[in-house]
Amino acid sequence: MLKFKTTALDRFKSDNMAIAVCEDGEIHAEPAVRELIANATALQEFTPERDRQVVLHNAMQGRVARCLLIGLGPKAKLTVETFRNFAGRAVKEAISARQNGIDLVVPLDPSLGLETAAVVSALMEGALLANHKDTRYKEKPKNNLLKQVGLCLPAGTAKRCRPLIARTEAICDGVRQAREWVNTPPNEKVPEQLAQAYAQMAAAAGLKVNLLHEPQLKRQKFNALLAVGAGSSHPPCLVEMIHAPAKPKKSIVLVGKGVTFDTGGLNLKPSTGLDTMKADMAGSAAVAGAMAAVARLKPDLRIIGITPIVENMPSGSATRPGDIVTSYAGKTVEIGNTDAEGRLILIDAMAYAVKKYKPDVLIDLATLTGACVVALGDKIAGVFSRDDALAHAIVAAGERTAERCWRMPMPEDYRELLKSELADINNNASSRYGGAIAAAIFLSEFIGDQRWAHIDIAGPAFLKKGPDYGAPGATGFGVRLLCDLIDHL
Ligand code: BES
Ligand code: ZN
Ligand code: ZN
């Protein structure tokens, strides 16, 4: 799919090429490209403001049949993310122009001030992620995606960046898988089906898989997870995906919330917003997608993905507000609100992970609270951890991948929001303020002194309009973040 093309641009031939153009300065070093840009910006119809574009035909003395120029705006504002978006836009334009492929010119002028490897990775990511359309549910799917994406760069740079191709392909495949799982309609991903999908992926990728079905969950007392599943005719289950090299330097457990549909249970949700609740398993999809990438990248770490999977439904057998259950960790929980179900399935999965694996780091991803979306908007995830270094590492990974994360506080005195008269704790906070924080504190009560961080992805998991390298709906948020983080822990 991805190819490096090292022929100098004053000789290079292409059917379809794209060049990024800055408003107020050069980012390309090659004279052939600079000349083409000078000619294009002399045209009335093109100015290199952000998101403006023009297509030139028979450019570069006829060697380039079709050349798309996209404006990036002022040079001082360029970031690595600008190049993900540029590549995404270019690929989408090429698809709608019925092209077979595209060659992206890598900007390499030293004055650009961005790391070359980061720019090359970003161009590849933007291109691969934009070259994806979910046509599984069309009667007559038409596959007009690009067959080939080239990156034009000098041989020396190509040599240094060569390993990035396989890495980026592995990660972007993980993102695309995660998106497809999240976009899958809820009638086709009831817990057993979603668990099978993850297990099949993991087995095919060469990971060890362990699937716990309802009888095992009952025997092992995953009572909080079982309580959430009680109203559904599709029983809950839990998948473990394990990457275990011979002598791992560290061990990491990733836990992802897998609610295949969240009606709220007996605390039924209002109809607005219900339609997106098929995406309430996005945390689990991010974990499974990251595990798919891990299986190919083979880091020298023991990495275990755990996904508790459940459907939250109201019915005669559903858990009632006021029910009390004994969680896997042993603490009792009064279920004050059946719509605060994510935290219930996570505490059992995490307590199980802590007991079984005692990892160096535990991270959970979950579409956990609407309150987090109120706090940070729908493009930024909330990070909760009492471990400063871990929180900083996650925020830094968010900056590199543009899967943005913002650290939130976990003040000890907010614990009192979760008091229960009868049980050890209530899953429903007594105040509607600070809901994302209360949820994180609730989770923290079940993992002892385990080094841990929680990432609330309720906002960025599912968007009406994604970035230029995404489609509306599932974003696959978390896969790139986790893969980057794993490399920096
Ligand atoms: N799945 C929701 C959170 C959510 C909301 C995700 C919006 C994506 C978009 C979660 O299970 C939930 O319902 N949380 C409640 C908690 C409350 C009952 C304490 C919420 O946020 O309102
Ligand atoms: Zn809920
Ligand atoms: Zn939920």
Short mmCIF file of N, CA, C and O and ligand atoms in Angstrom, two decimals, residues 257 259 262-265 267 269 277 280 312 337-342 367-368, ligand 2:
data_model
loop_
_atom_site.label_atom_id
_atom_site.label_comp_id
_atom_site.label_asym_id
_atom_site.label_seq_id
_atom_site.Cartn_x
_atom_site.Cartn_y
_atom_site.Cartn_z
N LYS A 257 -13.79 -0.76 28.20
CA LYS A 257 -15.23 -0.91 28.43
C LYS A 257 -15.92 -1.41 27.17
O LYS A 257 -15.82 -0.80 26.11
N VAL A 259 -19.52 -2.11 26.40
CA VAL A 259 -20.99 -2.18 26.49
C VAL A 259 -21.53 -2.10 25.06
O VAL A 259 -21.44 -1.05 24.41
N ASP A 262 -25.92 0.58 25.35
CA ASP A 262 -26.23 1.11 26.68
C ASP A 262 -27.58 1.82 26.65
O ASP A 262 -27.66 2.98 26.26
N THR A 263 -28.63 1.10 27.03
CA THR A 263 -29.94 1.75 27.12
C THR A 263 -30.06 2.54 28.42
O THR A 263 -30.99 3.33 28.59
N GLY A 264 -29.14 2.30 29.34
CA GLY A 264 -29.26 2.85 30.69
C GLY A 264 -29.84 1.83 31.66
O GLY A 264 -29.79 2.01 32.86
N GLY A 265 -30.41 0.75 31.12
CA GLY A 265 -31.07 -0.23 31.99
C GLY A 265 -32.39 0.33 32.51
O GLY A 265 -33.04 1.11 31.81
N ASN A 267 -32.85 2.57 34.66
CA ASN A 267 -32.69 4.03 34.59
C ASN A 267 -32.54 4.39 33.10
O ASN A 267 -31.51 4.89 32.66
N LYS A 269 -32.35 5.62 29.43
CA LYS A 269 -31.92 6.90 28.86
C LYS A 269 -33.07 7.52 28.06
O LYS A 269 -33.89 6.78 27.50
N MET A 277 -25.40 4.91 21.36
CA MET A 277 -24.95 4.05 22.45
C MET A 277 -24.47 2.67 22.00
O MET A 277 -24.02 1.86 22.80
N ASP A 280 -20.76 2.41 22.83
CA ASP A 280 -20.33 2.35 24.23
C ASP A 280 -19.34 1.20 24.48
O ASP A 280 -18.98 0.94 25.63
N ASN A 312 -26.46 -3.55 28.17
CA ASN A 312 -27.20 -2.97 29.30
C ASN A 312 -28.65 -2.73 28.91
O ASN A 312 -28.97 -1.77 28.23
N ASN A 337 -27.67 3.70 40.31
CA ASN A 337 -28.12 4.06 38.97
C ASN A 337 -27.63 3.01 37.98
O ASN A 337 -26.42 2.78 37.85
N THR A 338 -28.57 2.38 37.29
CA THR A 338 -28.17 1.30 36.36
C THR A 338 -27.53 1.84 35.09
O THR A 338 -26.99 1.07 34.29
N ASP A 339 -27.59 3.17 34.90
CA ASP A 339 -26.93 3.76 33.73
C ASP A 339 -25.45 4.05 34.01
O ASP A 339 -24.70 4.35 33.08
N ALA A 340 -25.04 3.95 35.25
CA ALA A 340 -23.61 4.08 35.56
C ALA A 340 -23.01 2.68 35.55
O ALA A 340 -22.45 2.20 36.53
N GLU A 341 -23.18 2.00 34.40
CA GLU A 341 -22.84 0.57 34.29
C GLU A 341 -21.38 0.34 33.90
O GLU A 341 -20.81 -0.69 34.22
N GLY A 342 -20.80 1.34 33.21
CA GLY A 342 -19.42 1.16 32.74
C GLY A 342 -18.47 0.90 33.89
O GLY A 342 -17.64 -0.02 33.88
N THR A 367 -15.78 4.83 27.38
CA THR A 367 -16.75 5.89 27.13
C THR A 367 -17.58 5.99 28.41
O THR A 367 -18.71 5.52 28.46
N LEU A 368 -16.99 6.59 29.44
CA LEU A 368 -17.55 6.40 30.78
C LEU A 368 -18.61 7.41 31.19
O LEU A 368 -19.61 7.03 31.78
ZN ZN B 2 -24.75 4.19 31.02
#
